[in-house]
Amino acid sequence: MSTKLLIIIISLLWPLLPLYAQLDAAARPDTIPPIVSDSLLELPLDSLPPAASTDSLPPQPDSLTVSLKAITYSKDSLDSPVQYNAQDSMIYDIAGQKIHLYGNASVSYSSINLKAGHIIFDWSSNIVKAEGMPDSLGRPSALPEFSDGSQNFTADSMRYDFVTRKGVVYDVTTQQNDVIVHGERSKFISNAARDTTEKSQDIIFSEGAIFTTCTHDEPHFGIRSRRQKVIPNKLVVVGPSNLEIMGVPTPLWLPFGFFPISSGRRTGLLFPSDYQYSPQWGFGLERIGWFFPLSEHFNLSLTGTAYIKGTWGLQASSQYKKRYKYSGGFDLGFDQRRSEDDEGVVTRPKSYRFTWSHRQERTAHPTNNFGGSINIQTNNYQSRVFNDAQNVLQNQLNSNLAFSKSWRDKPINLNASFSHNQNSATRKVTINFPNVKFQTQALYPFRQKERVGPKRWYEDITMRYQGEARNRFEATDTTLFTQKTLDDAQFGVQQSVSSGTSFKVLKYFNLNPGVNYSEVWYLKSLRKDFIPELNIDTMFNNGVETYDTLSYGMVNDTLIPGFKSYRQFSSSISLNTQIFGTLRFNRGRLLGVRHVIKPSLSFSYTPDYTNPSLGYTKSVQSTTDPEAFNDYSIFQGSIYGGPPQGGRQMALNYSLNNIFEAKFLSKKDSTEKKLKLFDNLVVNGNYNFAADSLNWSPVNVNGTTRLFKGMTTFSAQAQFDPYAAVQVGNSLRRINEFSWRRDGKLLRFVNANARFNTNITVGKIRALFMGEEEKVVEDPLETDNRQPEETDFLSLFENFRISHNLVLNWQGQADGRDTFFIQTHSINCQGNIQLTENWGVNIGNFGYDFVRKGLTYPSVGFSRNLHCWQMSINWQPTRGTYSFNIGVRPGSLDFLKVPYNRNNADARSQF
């Protein structure tokens, strides 16, 4: 009983010991107070006011009345309170001046937090020790977890000094960004333990450590070294180290290493994307360089590619963004690749690429806007450097960069732009720069500013002005940056003024008269010169020598500098209306069909610009007939072309647009739904009163509709001619004789074509056949992110896209027989197939051309998720290129990889 009583008394008196120690120290100022393990608030000695004294003597000083503020603390005392807690029990060792905390124990001091199954705190030395506790099965559990600010540790055991802020941890696991360090023994030094006059950082010294990006408890790979130094969020420095895979050392050793682990944007080395060997180029590195964060809104990456046999390239790429202002990026590339043909001739063709995209936010400026994209390359850069289907099959490049300015209080706007069109198959490049356009909105010159009386019909007359100046360069991609391209540049200015109005006639008709005047200026004009030169072909027929004159000379084209201009005038008047017809049904789901007809008649007049007095047209002698002369326009091939060469036009134009719609009841909720049967079906043509023959133009018919809820677009076009035709060589020529008189047909069939374009995903096919209601697909290539409720075979193809193109052609002949052929028939698919959680298939492009009877550049890839590693295989059989790569997943150690591939230069040498 005495032992239990003693324990109870100690437990009751223990909280009073710190107070007693401080009061005793106050009574003896020469004594340094002991360091306590707990924090106390500054309390008054007595809560009751002192009683009135009845003694005439003055009060004597009492040590108990000394204020706690006068206490002098030791320099070794802690500057913050220590908080501790335990879920199971706390044992106080008074003799040893220690506290034992058991079961989910925790100790907190300043920014330091420690959790463990068992914690021992020594308040005499301010050292804390922590270790785990075995669970019911004897396995280690509740291992120490230490955190100091952003630093976190998990260890088997550890000890830490709160005063020096130094600690030693055993079997520690810590993480710096994505790098995980497993150390046998580590020493941690906080930045507060060193000189605070300099900007210091935490440092971790480790022995027998391995660092990795693998998150598994037993890392699948890592770099093991005897000694390591880790500066959190900055750098890992290692001595002699060895790469281990699955715990097995490899022959790969490093004498030392520096591995940056900085968070955020920092300047530093960009490791090569690939380490290559090519029989044509030798050993090389792909895209090794340096990263520069030039400012808060702008960064720059400079990389290079180099092979020992002379193939090399440079790339500069940048991204920039300023919130609420603008964003974009550019990429500049140069490439020189060594190529050797079968005869051993070595060439090193050069190619360039420049891409830039810029987007201005709407909130950046109310009236100014600047944005667009540029994509220019020379010598098939992207096809030479890359092997994926998107870069190889893309043969049309376009650019459009524009600045626009409008004025809030004025009906005018200004536009300056750069445009570019390039075909990598023909290698033809066309650049329009600068292209400046100034135009007005609709102006009402006769409208009253302050209305007096009813509005007059002439107040709706509008006027518009448009002026444009354009400079054009035409060249091939290999001669684009040459002096000849600059010398052959063309410049032109076009101005036009138009006026028109619209008003009702007979209540249901719209009458729209209008006139237009335009003027074009050029600084160069065309002159054709005939150069006599007989070209005679000698033949022998039955021993008789005969001669055939193939040509009497040649025509030489010359651009003559000098100001030239032409002017055009045209007028027109049109009449249009709309006619509605509805057919209703009283039975079934089909409620009715509506037919909308939009007829239009117009009359236009254009003068004869081939009149020699105008000087727009000249003639040159024919090369095949010495008595004949051919007319040509001196503005032929210019930016805006020249005036019409068809003579005077007084044409009556007719057009008939038909729209067919249906209304039906939905299967699900019996609500009314609309369906467009034909978006449009247009019939048009004209009659020229000024022509001396062939007054009627061919009749054109075209229409468009969408099928299968918008997944397939069908368009058709046909042409019929009221006149007969005769065969001249390989072509047909119209004659001034109606077809119904010669062949008994009202209209002669000329040609027709039908196009079916289908762009769908497998998810949309499932929705279609399951009978789900779906809106018309505005963008068929948009990724469908919906996941199926149940996993089935089709769910593997949810992110798969299929495109099918079919073009049918019919061509009429003079004898009445039609020729039919399939112009285009191809099917292509692209997308990803996730076979399992770790296996995936990537189809960059896979299709079949039924016309050419061959595959259309298949590009297939496989990927395997290996936890902290990844493997990928890509193959382009048409080119003979492939790549195999197994390496660490993207992160601080992703330079650890084993690439193997064959480029297009090596593939060509194999054939």
mmCIF file of C-alpha atoms in Angstrom, residues 526-726:
data_model
loop_
_atom_site.group_PDB
_atom_site.id
_atom_site.type_symbol
_atom_site.label_atom_id
_atom_site.label_comp_id
_atom_site.label_asym_id
_atom_site.label_seq_id
_atom_site.Cartn_x
_atom_site.Cartn_y
_atom_site.Cartn_z
ATOM 1 C CA LEU A 526 2.975 40.953 -118.274
ATOM 2 C CA ARG A 527 4.346 41.106 -121.788
ATOM 3 C CA LYS A 528 4.413 38.084 -124.104
ATOM 4 C CA ASP A 529 6.945 38.074 -126.960
ATOM 5 C CA PHE A 530 6.903 35.620 -129.856
ATOM 6 C CA ILE A 531 10.364 34.258 -130.736
ATOM 7 C CA PRO A 532 10.430 32.575 -134.181
ATOM 8 C CA GLU A 533 12.067 29.167 -134.117
ATOM 9 C CA LEU A 534 10.966 26.296 -136.339
ATOM 10 C CA ASN A 535 10.631 22.904 -134.689
ATOM 11 C CA ILE A 536 10.357 20.319 -137.490
ATOM 12 C CA ASP A 537 9.896 16.587 -137.021
ATOM 13 C CA THR A 538 11.283 14.373 -139.803
ATOM 14 C CA MET A 539 9.495 11.086 -140.556
ATOM 15 C CA PHE A 540 9.964 8.273 -143.110
ATOM 16 C CA ASN A 541 6.928 6.549 -144.535
ATOM 17 C CA ASN A 542 7.544 3.768 -147.091
ATOM 18 C CA GLY A 543 10.931 5.249 -147.848
ATOM 19 C CA VAL A 544 9.503 8.716 -148.345
ATOM 20 C CA GLU A 545 10.868 11.464 -146.129
ATOM 21 C CA THR A 546 8.197 13.782 -144.785
ATOM 22 C CA TYR A 547 8.354 16.825 -142.562
ATOM 23 C CA ASP A 548 5.955 17.952 -139.845
ATOM 24 C CA THR A 549 6.173 21.395 -138.285
ATOM 25 C CA LEU A 550 5.566 21.006 -134.561
ATOM 26 C CA SER A 551 5.849 24.705 -133.710
ATOM 27 C CA TYR A 552 6.836 27.966 -135.386
ATOM 28 C CA GLY A 553 8.477 29.429 -132.325
ATOM 29 C CA MET A 554 8.079 30.012 -128.630
ATOM 30 C CA VAL A 555 6.483 32.646 -126.416
ATOM 31 C CA ASN A 556 8.623 34.354 -123.787
ATOM 32 C CA ASP A 557 6.935 35.894 -120.709
ATOM 33 C CA THR A 558 8.454 39.038 -119.217
ATOM 34 C CA LEU A 559 7.326 41.107 -116.222
ATOM 35 C CA ILE A 560 7.652 44.795 -117.086
ATOM 36 C CA PRO A 561 8.137 47.221 -114.153
ATOM 37 C CA GLY A 562 5.810 50.187 -114.145
ATOM 38 C CA PHE A 563 2.509 51.340 -112.756
ATOM 39 C CA LYS A 564 -0.548 49.702 -114.334
ATOM 40 C CA SER A 565 -4.176 49.725 -113.246
ATOM 41 C CA TYR A 566 -7.631 48.655 -114.315
ATOM 42 C CA ARG A 567 -11.139 49.563 -113.236
ATOM 43 C CA GLN A 568 -14.321 47.529 -113.045
ATOM 44 C CA PHE A 569 -17.966 48.422 -112.813
ATOM 45 C CA SER A 570 -20.908 46.104 -112.297
ATOM 46 C CA SER A 571 -24.529 46.422 -111.277
ATOM 47 C CA SER A 572 -27.172 43.929 -110.246
ATOM 48 C CA ILE A 573 -30.713 43.646 -108.983
ATOM 49 C CA SER A 574 -32.214 40.578 -107.315
ATOM 50 C CA LEU A 575 -35.667 39.435 -106.269
ATOM 51 C CA ASN A 576 -36.213 36.652 -103.749
ATOM 52 C CA THR A 577 -38.900 35.190 -101.513
ATOM 53 C CA GLN A 578 -39.734 32.024 -99.565
ATOM 54 C CA ILE A 579 -42.464 29.435 -100.169
ATOM 55 C CA PHE A 580 -43.549 26.973 -97.465
ATOM 56 C CA GLY A 581 -45.325 23.687 -98.072
ATOM 57 C CA THR A 582 -46.410 21.195 -95.391
ATOM 58 C CA LEU A 583 -47.721 17.647 -95.693
ATOM 59 C CA ARG A 584 -49.294 16.294 -92.473
ATOM 60 C CA PHE A 585 -49.943 12.705 -91.411
ATOM 61 C CA ASN A 586 -52.547 11.600 -88.872
ATOM 62 C CA ARG A 587 -51.145 8.134 -88.167
ATOM 63 C CA GLY A 588 -47.855 6.728 -87.009
ATOM 64 C CA ARG A 589 -44.849 8.448 -85.511
ATOM 65 C CA LEU A 590 -44.302 10.621 -88.610
ATOM 66 C CA LEU A 591 -46.281 13.806 -88.034
ATOM 67 C CA GLY A 592 -45.450 15.668 -91.211
ATOM 68 C CA VAL A 593 -42.952 16.817 -93.848
ATOM 69 C CA ARG A 594 -42.170 20.453 -94.646
ATOM 70 C CA HIS A 595 -40.670 21.758 -97.880
ATOM 71 C CA VAL A 596 -39.135 25.248 -97.937
ATOM 72 C CA ILE A 597 -38.406 26.779 -101.360
ATOM 73 C CA LYS A 598 -36.208 29.868 -101.656
ATOM 74 C CA PRO A 599 -36.371 31.109 -105.260
ATOM 75 C CA SER A 600 -34.156 33.960 -106.395
ATOM 76 C CA LEU A 601 -33.878 35.921 -109.657
ATOM 77 C CA SER A 602 -31.173 38.480 -110.362
ATOM 78 C CA PHE A 603 -29.971 40.515 -113.287
ATOM 79 C CA SER A 604 -26.340 41.660 -113.562
ATOM 80 C CA TYR A 605 -24.421 43.755 -116.038
ATOM 81 C CA THR A 606 -20.659 43.776 -116.702
ATOM 82 C CA PRO A 607 -18.980 45.778 -119.521
ATOM 83 C CA ASP A 608 -16.622 44.293 -122.104
ATOM 84 C CA TYR A 609 -13.089 44.615 -120.738
ATOM 85 C CA THR A 610 -11.476 42.949 -123.760
ATOM 86 C CA ASN A 611 -11.867 46.131 -125.793
ATOM 87 C CA PRO A 612 -8.372 46.978 -127.153
ATOM 88 C CA SER A 613 -8.900 50.676 -126.420
ATOM 89 C CA LEU A 614 -8.753 49.920 -122.689
ATOM 90 C CA GLY A 615 -5.298 48.375 -122.992
ATOM 91 C CA TYR A 616 -6.114 45.496 -120.620
ATOM 92 C CA THR A 617 -5.769 42.823 -123.327
ATOM 93 C CA LYS A 618 -3.040 42.249 -125.909
ATOM 94 C CA SER A 619 -2.349 39.550 -128.484
ATOM 95 C CA VAL A 620 0.612 37.355 -129.370
ATOM 96 C CA GLN A 621 1.215 35.109 -132.373
ATOM 97 C CA SER A 622 0.292 31.448 -131.956
ATOM 98 C CA THR A 623 3.155 28.971 -131.848
ATOM 99 C CA THR A 624 1.223 26.393 -133.900
ATOM 100 C CA ASP A 625 -0.499 28.600 -136.487
ATOM 101 C CA PRO A 626 1.426 31.491 -138.103
ATOM 102 C CA GLU A 627 -1.830 33.161 -139.136
ATOM 103 C CA ALA A 628 -3.465 33.049 -135.685
ATOM 104 C CA PHE A 629 -3.062 35.297 -132.680
ATOM 105 C CA ASN A 630 -3.978 34.568 -129.061
ATOM 106 C CA ASP A 631 -5.304 37.232 -126.708
ATOM 107 C CA TYR A 632 -3.915 37.529 -123.197
ATOM 108 C CA SER A 633 -4.404 39.819 -120.214
ATOM 109 C CA ILE A 634 -1.460 41.959 -119.137
ATOM 110 C CA PHE A 635 -2.562 41.285 -115.544
ATOM 111 C CA GLN A 636 -2.433 37.497 -115.922
ATOM 112 C CA GLY A 637 -1.019 35.820 -112.803
ATOM 113 C CA SER A 638 -1.208 38.969 -110.678
ATOM 114 C CA ILE A 639 -2.373 39.060 -107.069
ATOM 115 C CA TYR A 640 -5.948 40.138 -107.765
ATOM 116 C CA GLY A 641 -6.006 38.812 -111.313
ATOM 117 C CA GLY A 642 -7.393 40.884 -114.136
ATOM 118 C CA PRO A 643 -10.780 41.949 -115.453
ATOM 119 C CA PRO A 644 -13.086 39.248 -116.911
ATOM 120 C CA GLN A 645 -12.136 38.019 -120.393
ATOM 121 C CA GLY A 646 -15.595 36.746 -121.324
ATOM 122 C CA GLY A 647 -16.793 39.952 -122.983
ATOM 123 C CA ARG A 648 -19.880 41.920 -122.110
ATOM 124 C CA GLN A 649 -22.289 40.221 -119.711
ATOM 125 C CA MET A 650 -26.006 40.913 -119.301
ATOM 126 C CA ALA A 651 -27.071 37.839 -117.410
ATOM 127 C CA LEU A 652 -30.319 36.758 -115.839
ATOM 128 C CA ASN A 653 -29.382 34.458 -112.946
ATOM 129 C CA TYR A 654 -31.788 32.040 -111.336
ATOM 130 C CA SER A 655 -31.454 29.968 -108.166
ATOM 131 C CA LEU A 656 -33.797 27.571 -106.411
ATOM 132 C CA ASN A 657 -32.846 26.461 -102.890
ATOM 133 C CA ASN A 658 -34.865 23.614 -101.355
ATOM 134 C CA ILE A 659 -34.906 22.513 -97.703
ATOM 135 C CA PHE A 660 -36.719 19.350 -96.568
ATOM 136 C CA GLU A 661 -37.600 18.740 -92.907
ATOM 137 C CA ALA A 662 -39.663 16.148 -91.037
ATOM 138 C CA LYS A 663 -41.365 16.082 -87.660
ATOM 139 C CA PHE A 664 -41.860 12.851 -85.696
ATOM 140 C CA LEU A 665 -42.635 11.528 -82.229
ATOM 141 C CA SER A 666 -39.813 10.281 -80.014
ATOM 142 C CA LYS A 667 -39.899 6.635 -78.914
ATOM 143 C CA LYS A 668 -39.016 7.457 -75.320
ATOM 144 C CA ASP A 669 -41.324 10.262 -74.217
ATOM 145 C CA SER A 670 -43.533 10.905 -77.273
ATOM 146 C CA THR A 671 -42.252 14.457 -77.604
ATOM 147 C CA GLU A 672 -42.029 16.100 -81.008
ATOM 148 C CA LYS A 673 -38.635 15.973 -82.717
ATOM 149 C CA LYS A 674 -37.363 17.660 -85.894
ATOM 150 C CA LEU A 675 -35.198 15.986 -88.497
ATOM 151 C CA LYS A 676 -33.569 17.639 -91.506
ATOM 152 C CA LEU A 677 -33.891 15.393 -94.525
ATOM 153 C CA PHE A 678 -31.875 17.705 -96.766
ATOM 154 C CA ASP A 679 -29.964 20.704 -95.454
ATOM 155 C CA ASN A 680 -30.085 22.215 -98.919
ATOM 156 C CA LEU A 681 -30.743 21.215 -102.510
ATOM 157 C CA VAL A 682 -29.810 24.045 -104.881
ATOM 158 C CA VAL A 683 -30.450 24.423 -108.620
ATOM 159 C CA ASN A 684 -28.892 27.442 -110.384
ATOM 160 C CA GLY A 685 -27.795 28.818 -113.753
ATOM 161 C CA ASN A 686 -28.060 31.936 -115.948
ATOM 162 C CA TYR A 687 -28.922 33.305 -119.372
ATOM 163 C CA ASN A 688 -26.580 35.844 -120.996
ATOM 164 C CA PHE A 689 -28.445 38.272 -123.257
ATOM 165 C CA ALA A 690 -25.228 39.829 -124.552
ATOM 166 C CA ALA A 691 -23.710 36.592 -125.897
ATOM 167 C CA ASP A 692 -24.023 35.891 -129.622
ATOM 168 C CA SER A 693 -24.275 32.142 -128.985
ATOM 169 C CA LEU A 694 -24.467 29.633 -126.125
ATOM 170 C CA ASN A 695 -26.641 32.028 -124.136
ATOM 171 C CA TRP A 696 -27.710 29.407 -121.576
ATOM 172 C CA SER A 697 -25.181 28.348 -118.985
ATOM 173 C CA PRO A 698 -24.971 24.762 -117.687
ATOM 174 C CA VAL A 699 -27.464 23.888 -114.946
ATOM 175 C CA ASN A 700 -25.778 23.100 -111.608
ATOM 176 C CA VAL A 701 -27.407 20.949 -108.943
ATOM 177 C CA ASN A 702 -25.860 20.397 -105.499
ATOM 178 C CA GLY A 703 -27.098 19.285 -102.127
ATOM 179 C CA THR A 704 -25.966 18.336 -98.623
ATOM 180 C CA THR A 705 -27.442 16.285 -95.808
ATOM 181 C CA ARG A 706 -26.294 14.462 -92.689
ATOM 182 C CA LEU A 707 -26.996 10.845 -91.840
ATOM 183 C CA PHE A 708 -26.858 8.672 -88.729
ATOM 184 C CA LYS A 709 -27.355 11.553 -86.313
ATOM 185 C CA GLY A 710 -24.659 13.643 -87.942
ATOM 186 C CA MET A 711 -21.878 11.057 -88.069
ATOM 187 C CA THR A 712 -21.944 10.899 -91.884
ATOM 188 C CA THR A 713 -22.098 13.900 -94.195
ATOM 189 C CA PHE A 714 -23.390 13.291 -97.709
ATOM 190 C CA SER A 715 -22.887 15.867 -100.456
ATOM 191 C CA ALA A 716 -23.632 15.574 -104.153
ATOM 192 C CA GLN A 717 -23.056 17.767 -107.195
ATOM 193 C CA ALA A 718 -24.234 17.367 -110.785
ATOM 194 C CA GLN A 719 -24.048 19.460 -113.950
ATOM 195 C CA PHE A 720 -26.359 19.374 -116.976
ATOM 196 C CA ASP A 721 -26.041 21.298 -120.239
ATOM 197 C CA PRO A 722 -28.890 22.386 -122.521
ATOM 198 C CA TYR A 723 -26.507 22.350 -125.504
ATOM 199 C CA ALA A 724 -25.041 19.413 -127.366
ATOM 200 C CA ALA A 725 -21.287 18.697 -127.489
ATOM 201 C CA VAL A 726 -18.782 17.145 -129.869
#
